[in-house]
CSV table of C-alpha atoms and ligand atoms in Angstrom, one decimal:
chain,number,residue,atom,x,y,z
A,21,MET,CA,105.6,-36.6,100.1
A,22,GLN,CA,107.8,-36.7,97.0
A,23,ILE,CA,110.3,-33.9,96.8
A,24,LYS,CA,112.0,-33.0,93.5
A,25,ILE,CA,114.6,-30.3,92.9
A,26,HIS,CA,115.9,-29.2,89.5
A,27,MET,CA,118.0,-26.4,88.2
A,28,LEU,CA,117.4,-24.5,85.0
A,29,THR,CA,118.9,-21.6,83.2
A,30,VAL,CA,116.6,-18.9,81.7
A,31,ARG,CA,117.6,-16.4,79.1
A,32,THR,CA,116.4,-12.8,78.8
A,33,LYS,CA,115.2,-11.3,75.5
A,34,ARG,CA,118.0,-8.7,75.7
A,35,THR,CA,121.0,-8.3,78.0
A,36,PHE,CA,119.8,-7.1,81.4
A,37,ALA,CA,122.2,-4.3,82.6
A,38,ILE,CA,121.9,-2.6,86.0
A,39,ALA,CA,124.4,-0.4,88.0
A,40,ARG,CA,126.3,-3.5,89.3
A,41,GLY,CA,126.7,-5.4,86.1
A,42,SER,CA,124.9,-7.2,83.3
A,43,SER,CA,123.8,-10.7,82.3
A,44,ASP,CA,121.5,-12.5,79.9
A,45,THR,CA,121.2,-15.8,81.7
A,46,PHE,CA,119.9,-16.6,85.2
A,47,ASP,CA,120.1,-19.9,87.1
A,48,ARG,CA,116.9,-20.9,88.9
A,49,VAL,CA,116.0,-23.8,91.1
A,50,ILE,CA,112.5,-25.4,90.9
A,51,LEU,CA,111.1,-27.3,93.9
A,52,THR,CA,108.3,-29.7,93.4
A,53,LEU,CA,106.3,-31.3,96.2
A,54,GLU,CA,103.9,-34.1,95.2
A,55,GLU,CA,101.4,-35.9,97.4
A,56,ASP,CA,98.3,-37.8,96.5
A,57,ALA,CA,98.9,-37.0,92.8
A,58,ILE,CA,98.7,-33.2,93.6
A,59,THR,CA,101.8,-31.1,92.8
A,60,GLY,CA,102.9,-27.9,94.5
A,61,ARG,CA,105.8,-25.9,92.9
A,62,GLY,CA,108.1,-23.1,94.0
A,63,GLU,CA,111.0,-21.2,92.4
A,64,ALA,CA,114.2,-20.1,94.0
A,65,ALA,CA,115.9,-17.2,92.4
A,66,PRO,CA,119.4,-17.3,94.0
A,67,THR,CA,121.2,-13.9,93.8
A,68,ASP,CA,125.0,-13.4,93.9
A,69,TYR,CA,124.5,-10.1,95.7
A,70,TYR,CA,123.1,-12.1,98.7
A,71,GLY,CA,125.9,-14.7,98.4
A,72,GLN,CA,123.7,-17.4,96.9
A,73,ASN,CA,124.1,-19.6,93.8
A,74,ALA,CA,121.9,-22.3,92.2
A,75,GLN,CA,124.1,-25.2,93.4
A,76,SER,CA,124.1,-24.1,97.1
A,77,VAL,CA,120.4,-23.4,97.0
A,78,ALA,CA,119.6,-26.8,95.4
A,79,GLU,CA,121.7,-28.5,98.0
A,80,ALA,CA,120.0,-26.6,100.8
A,81,LEU,CA,116.6,-27.6,99.4
A,82,SER,CA,117.6,-31.2,99.3
A,83,LEU,CA,117.7,-31.2,103.1
A,84,ILE,CA,114.2,-29.8,103.7
A,85,GLN,CA,112.0,-31.4,106.4
A,86,ILE,CA,108.2,-31.5,105.9
A,87,SER,CA,106.2,-33.3,108.7
A,88,ASP,CA,102.8,-31.7,107.9
A,89,PRO,CA,102.5,-29.8,104.6
A,90,TRP,CA,99.2,-28.1,105.8
A,91,ASP,CA,101.2,-26.5,108.6
A,92,ILE,CA,102.8,-23.9,106.3
A,93,GLU,CA,104.0,-21.6,109.2
A,94,GLY,CA,105.4,-24.6,111.1
A,95,THR,CA,107.2,-26.0,108.1
A,96,LEU,CA,108.8,-22.7,107.3
A,97,ALA,CA,109.9,-22.4,110.9
A,98,ASP,CA,111.4,-25.9,110.8
A,99,ASN,CA,113.4,-24.9,107.7
A,100,ASP,CA,114.3,-21.4,108.7
A,101,SER,CA,118.0,-21.9,108.1
A,102,LEU,CA,117.4,-22.2,104.4
A,103,PRO,CA,118.8,-19.2,102.3
A,104,PRO,CA,115.8,-16.9,101.7
A,105,SER,CA,115.4,-17.7,98.0
A,106,ALA,CA,115.2,-21.4,98.9
A,107,LEU,CA,112.7,-20.7,101.7
A,108,ALA,CA,110.6,-18.7,99.1
A,109,ALA,CA,110.5,-21.8,96.9
A,110,LEU,CA,109.4,-24.0,99.8
A,111,ASP,CA,106.8,-21.4,100.8
A,112,SER,CA,105.4,-21.2,97.3
A,113,ALA,CA,105.3,-25.0,96.8
A,114,LEU,CA,103.4,-25.4,100.1
A,115,HIS,CA,100.9,-22.7,99.2
A,116,ASP,CA,100.4,-24.1,95.7
A,117,LEU,CA,99.9,-27.6,97.1
A,118,ALA,CA,97.4,-26.6,99.9
A,119,ALA,CA,95.4,-24.4,97.5
A,120,LYS,CA,95.2,-27.1,94.9
A,121,ARG,CA,94.0,-29.6,97.5
A,122,LEU,CA,91.3,-27.1,98.5
A,123,GLY,CA,90.4,-26.3,94.9
A,124,ILE,CA,91.0,-22.6,95.3
A,125,PRO,CA,93.5,-20.0,94.0
A,126,VAL,CA,96.3,-19.2,96.5
A,127,TYR,CA,95.1,-15.6,97.0
A,128,ARG,CA,91.8,-17.0,98.3
A,129,LEU,CA,93.7,-19.3,100.7
A,130,LEU,CA,95.4,-16.0,101.9
A,131,GLY,CA,92.0,-14.3,102.4
A,132,LEU,CA,92.7,-11.9,99.5
A,133,ALA,CA,90.7,-10.6,96.6
A,134,CYS,CA,91.7,-11.6,93.1
A,135,PRO,CA,94.6,-9.3,92.3
A,136,VAL,CA,94.7,-7.4,89.0
A,137,PRO,CA,98.3,-6.2,88.9
A,138,VAL,CA,99.6,-3.6,86.6
A,139,SER,CA,103.4,-4.0,86.6
A,140,ALA,CA,106.2,-1.7,85.6
A,141,TYR,CA,108.4,-3.0,82.7
A,142,THR,CA,112.1,-2.6,83.2
A,143,LEU,CA,114.5,-0.9,80.8
A,144,GLY,CA,118.0,-2.0,81.6
A,145,ILE,CA,120.9,0.4,81.2
A,146,ALA,CA,121.8,1.1,77.6
A,147,ASP,CA,122.8,4.0,75.4
A,148,PRO,CA,120.3,6.8,75.1
A,149,GLU,CA,119.3,6.1,71.5
A,150,THR,CA,118.6,2.4,72.2
A,151,THR,CA,116.6,3.2,75.4
A,152,VAL,CA,114.5,5.9,73.7
A,153,GLU,CA,113.7,3.6,70.8
A,154,GLU,CA,112.8,0.8,73.2
A,155,ALA,CA,110.6,3.2,75.2
A,156,LYS,CA,108.8,4.2,72.0
A,157,LYS,CA,108.1,0.5,71.2
A,158,LEU,CA,106.6,0.1,74.7
A,159,SER,CA,104.1,2.9,74.3
A,160,ASN,CA,101.2,0.7,75.5
A,161,PHE,CA,102.9,0.0,78.8
A,162,PRO,CA,101.6,2.3,81.5
A,163,ILE,CA,104.8,2.1,83.7
A,164,LEU,CA,108.4,1.9,82.7
A,165,LYS,CA,111.1,1.4,85.3
A,166,MET,CA,114.5,2.7,84.2
A,167,LYS,CA,117.8,1.3,85.6
A,168,VAL,CA,120.5,4.0,86.1
A,169,GLY,CA,124.1,3.7,87.1
A,170,ASP,CA,125.5,7.2,86.6
A,171,ARG,CA,124.7,10.8,85.8
A,172,ARG,CA,124.5,10.2,82.1
A,173,ASP,CA,121.7,7.8,82.6
A,174,ILE,CA,119.7,10.6,84.2
A,175,GLU,CA,119.9,12.4,80.8
A,176,THR,CA,118.5,9.2,79.3
A,177,VAL,CA,115.6,9.3,81.7
A,178,ALA,CA,114.9,12.9,80.6
A,179,ALA,CA,115.1,11.8,77.0
A,180,VAL,CA,112.6,9.0,77.6
A,181,ALA,CA,110.3,11.4,79.5
A,182,GLU,CA,110.2,13.5,76.3
A,183,VAL,CA,108.9,10.7,74.1
A,184,SER,CA,106.9,8.5,76.5
A,185,ASN,CA,103.5,8.9,78.3
A,186,ALA,CA,104.3,6.1,80.7
A,187,ALA,CA,104.9,6.8,84.4
A,188,LEU,CA,108.6,6.5,84.9
A,189,TRP,CA,110.2,4.9,87.9
A,190,VAL,CA,114.0,5.0,88.4
A,191,ASP,CA,116.1,2.3,90.1
A,192,ALA,CA,119.7,3.3,90.9
A,193,ASN,CA,120.7,0.0,92.5
A,194,GLU,CA,122.9,1.9,95.1
A,195,ALA,CA,124.8,3.8,92.3
A,196,PHE,CA,125.2,7.2,94.0
A,197,SER,CA,127.0,8.7,97.0
A,198,PRO,CA,124.6,10.4,99.4
A,199,ASP,CA,125.8,13.8,98.1
A,200,GLU,CA,125.3,12.9,94.4
A,201,ALA,CA,122.0,11.3,95.2
A,202,LEU,CA,120.7,14.7,96.5
A,203,GLU,CA,121.4,16.3,93.1
A,204,VAL,CA,120.0,13.2,91.3
A,205,ALA,CA,116.8,13.4,93.4
A,206,TRP,CA,116.3,17.1,92.4
A,207,GLU,CA,116.9,16.3,88.7
A,208,LEU,CA,114.5,13.4,88.7
A,209,LYS,CA,111.9,15.5,90.4
A,210,GLU,CA,112.3,18.1,87.7
A,211,ILE,CA,111.9,15.4,85.0
A,212,GLY,CA,108.7,14.3,86.7
A,213,VAL,CA,109.5,10.7,87.5
A,214,GLY,CA,107.2,8.8,89.9
A,215,MET,CA,109.6,7.1,92.2
A,216,ILE,CA,113.3,6.5,93.0
A,217,GLU,CA,114.6,3.1,94.2
A,218,GLN,CA,117.7,2.6,96.3
A,219,PRO,CA,119.7,5.7,95.2
A,220,VAL,CA,122.5,5.1,97.8
A,221,PRO,CA,124.5,2.0,98.9
A,222,ALA,CA,122.6,-0.1,101.5
A,223,PHE,CA,125.8,-0.5,103.5
A,224,ALA,CA,125.7,3.3,104.2
A,225,GLY,CA,122.7,2.5,106.4
A,226,PRO,CA,119.2,3.9,106.7
A,227,ASP,CA,120.4,7.3,107.7
A,228,ALA,CA,122.1,7.8,104.3
A,229,LEU,CA,118.6,7.6,102.7
A,230,ARG,CA,117.1,10.2,105.0
A,231,GLY,CA,118.6,13.3,103.2
A,232,VAL,CA,117.7,12.0,99.7
A,233,THR,CA,114.1,11.2,100.9
A,234,GLU,CA,113.8,14.7,102.2
A,235,ALA,CA,115.2,16.3,99.0
A,236,ALA,CA,113.1,14.1,96.8
A,237,LYS,CA,109.7,15.0,98.5
A,238,PRO,CA,107.0,14.5,97.3
A,239,LEU,CA,108.7,11.9,95.1
A,240,PRO,CA,108.8,8.6,97.1
A,241,VAL,CA,112.2,7.0,97.8
A,242,ILE,CA,112.0,3.2,98.1
A,243,ALA,CA,114.6,1.0,99.9
A,244,ASP,CA,115.4,-2.2,98.1
A,245,GLU,CA,118.9,-3.6,98.7
A,246,GLY,CA,118.6,-2.2,102.3
A,247,ALA,CA,115.2,-3.7,103.0
A,248,ILE,CA,115.6,-7.5,103.0
A,249,SER,CA,113.0,-8.7,105.6
A,250,ALA,CA,110.4,-7.3,108.1
A,251,ARG,CA,113.1,-6.8,110.6
A,252,ASP,CA,114.7,-4.1,108.4
A,253,VAL,CA,111.5,-2.1,108.2
A,254,PRO,CA,111.4,-0.2,111.6
A,255,LYS,CA,114.9,1.2,111.2
A,256,LEU,CA,114.0,2.5,107.7
A,257,ALA,CA,110.9,4.3,109.0
A,258,GLY,CA,111.5,8.1,108.6
A,259,CYS,CA,114.5,7.4,106.3
A,260,ALA,CA,112.8,6.0,103.3
A,261,SER,CA,109.3,6.5,102.0
A,262,GLY,CA,108.8,2.8,101.5
A,263,VAL,CA,110.3,-0.6,101.0
A,264,ASN,CA,110.6,-3.0,98.0
A,265,VAL,CA,109.3,-6.4,99.1
A,266,LYS,CA,110.6,-9.4,97.1
A,267,LEU,CA,109.9,-13.1,97.9
A,268,ALA,CA,113.4,-14.1,97.0
A,269,LYS,CA,114.8,-11.6,99.6
A,270,CYS,CA,112.6,-12.2,102.5
A,271,GLY,CA,111.7,-15.9,102.1
A,272,GLY,CA,108.3,-16.2,100.4
A,273,ILE,CA,104.7,-15.2,100.6
A,274,ARG,CA,104.2,-15.4,104.3
A,275,ARG,CA,107.4,-13.4,105.2
A,276,ALA,CA,106.5,-10.9,102.5
A,277,LEU,CA,103.1,-10.4,104.2
A,278,ALA,CA,105.0,-9.8,107.5
A,279,MET,CA,107.1,-7.2,105.7
A,280,VAL,CA,104.0,-5.5,104.1
A,281,HIS,CA,102.3,-5.3,107.5
A,282,ALA,CA,105.5,-4.0,109.2
A,283,ALA,CA,105.8,-1.3,106.6
A,284,ARG,CA,102.1,-0.3,106.9
A,285,ALA,CA,102.5,-0.2,110.7
A,286,GLN,CA,105.2,2.5,110.1
A,287,GLY,CA,103.0,4.4,107.6
A,288,MET,CA,105.3,3.4,104.8
A,289,LEU,CA,104.7,2.7,101.1
A,290,VAL,CA,105.1,-0.8,99.7
A,291,MET,CA,106.5,-1.9,96.4
A,292,LEU,CA,106.4,-5.6,95.3
A,293,GLY,CA,109.4,-6.5,93.2
A,294,CYS,CA,111.0,-9.6,91.8
A,295,MET,CA,114.2,-11.0,90.4
A,296,VAL,CA,114.4,-12.1,86.7
A,297,GLU,CA,112.1,-15.0,87.4
A,298,THR,CA,109.9,-17.4,85.5
A,299,SER,CA,106.1,-17.3,85.6
A,300,LEU,CA,106.2,-19.6,88.6
A,301,GLY,CA,108.0,-17.1,90.8
A,302,ILE,CA,106.0,-14.2,89.4
A,303,ALA,CA,102.7,-15.9,90.0
A,304,ALA,CA,103.7,-16.5,93.7
A,305,ALA,CA,104.4,-12.8,94.2
A,306,ALA,CA,101.4,-11.7,92.2
A,307,GLN,CA,99.1,-13.4,94.7
A,308,ILE,CA,99.7,-10.5,97.2
A,309,SER,CA,100.0,-7.7,94.7
A,310,GLY,CA,96.6,-6.3,95.7
A,311,LEU,CA,98.2,-5.1,99.0
A,312,VAL,CA,100.9,-2.9,97.6
A,313,ASP,CA,101.4,0.6,96.0
A,314,PHE,CA,103.9,-0.2,93.3
A,315,VAL,CA,103.9,-3.5,91.4
A,316,ASP,CA,107.2,-4.5,89.7
A,317,LEU,CA,106.7,-8.1,88.6
A,318,ASP,CA,108.0,-8.1,85.1
A,319,GLY,CA,110.6,-10.9,85.5
A,320,ALA,CA,108.8,-13.4,83.3
A,321,MET,CA,108.0,-10.7,80.7
A,322,LEU,CA,111.7,-10.2,80.2
A,323,LEU,CA,112.4,-13.8,79.4
A,324,ALA,CA,112.9,-15.3,76.0
A,325,ASP,CA,112.3,-18.9,77.2
A,326,ASP,CA,109.8,-18.9,80.2
A,327,PRO,CA,109.5,-22.6,81.0
A,328,PHE,CA,106.1,-22.1,82.7
A,329,THR,CA,102.7,-21.1,81.5
A,330,GLY,CA,99.6,-19.8,83.2
A,331,PRO,CA,99.6,-16.0,83.9
A,332,GLY,CA,98.9,-13.8,80.9
A,333,TYR,CA,100.9,-10.7,80.2
A,334,GLU,CA,99.4,-7.8,78.3
A,335,ASN,CA,101.3,-4.5,78.2
A,336,GLY,CA,102.3,-4.7,81.8
A,337,HIS,CA,99.0,-6.1,83.0
A,338,ILE,CA,99.3,-9.5,84.6
A,339,LEU,CA,96.2,-11.8,84.2
A,340,LEU,CA,96.1,-14.5,86.9
A,341,PRO,CA,94.0,-17.5,85.9
A,342,GLU,CA,91.2,-18.3,88.3
A,343,VAL,CA,92.3,-21.9,88.8
A,344,PRO,CA,93.4,-23.7,92.0
A,345,GLY,CA,96.9,-23.1,93.4
A,346,LEU,CA,99.3,-20.6,91.7
A,347,GLY,CA,97.8,-21.3,88.3
A,348,VAL,CA,101.1,-22.2,86.8
A,349,GLU,CA,102.1,-25.4,84.9
A,350,PRO,CA,105.3,-26.4,83.1
A,351,LEU,CA,105.2,-25.7,79.4
B,420,MG,MG1,115.6,-2.5,92.9
């Protein structure tokens, strides 16, 4: 087994601003496993918020142990100390390799139907005029997800709702205090948005979400920063309507499935999200997108320089090629 690791920096089409800060470049780490001239690939999207950077993730990946690449569960268990984004890269590369060897798409290997995801498209925080203009240009996208960081951004959401027919989802990335979040929930309900993501800080605990979820009803409130892996789900039951599952947070496809099943066992909704990722990371997540209620896999759509090709993107629709593996190749 040949193992290769390389780091790359991708650039977004426009500066990506959320409640915590903004950036237009993102460092990513690509893991390549090669055996018998077949290549499996995975992407790690290290996140400062979870104390990771590309250098440390690349170093962690350089120490992986693979005794039997067909034994995906066993290999993930053997490498369980990897940071979750690195584990996600390993999980993706193992699935890609196994499915290519079998000549089937990864979703088939997982026992799933061919997914036909319709993703939200994210509008970062910007001034109201810019955001409204942007929303008008995206009139063919069925779902827009708006990032907000303060009360003025809620007015921007209202302004977009006036000019757009898209379903609007709102992601506050922990911006509001529990008291403020109650008022925000009422305002957003009035505007007619379809979902609110992480209105209050994750460190405030699941109970801080309970009041907002109650106030927002029937509008779903989804936990993201406070829902990292399957073990977080039971304590969020009754406090949030659902959880946002991301491969980079939980550690890949298999751990994401565990999180989906944990949420369903609690009667909760499931969102499938991403970081700003290339088509490689997006294709890995998209394999399980048929299992969720909200698909938010626009990472690669936001990039100016996606280094991979394979999935097609059409107005928020993701078209997965029916080829073996993840269906992703370097450009
Ligand atoms: Mg979020």
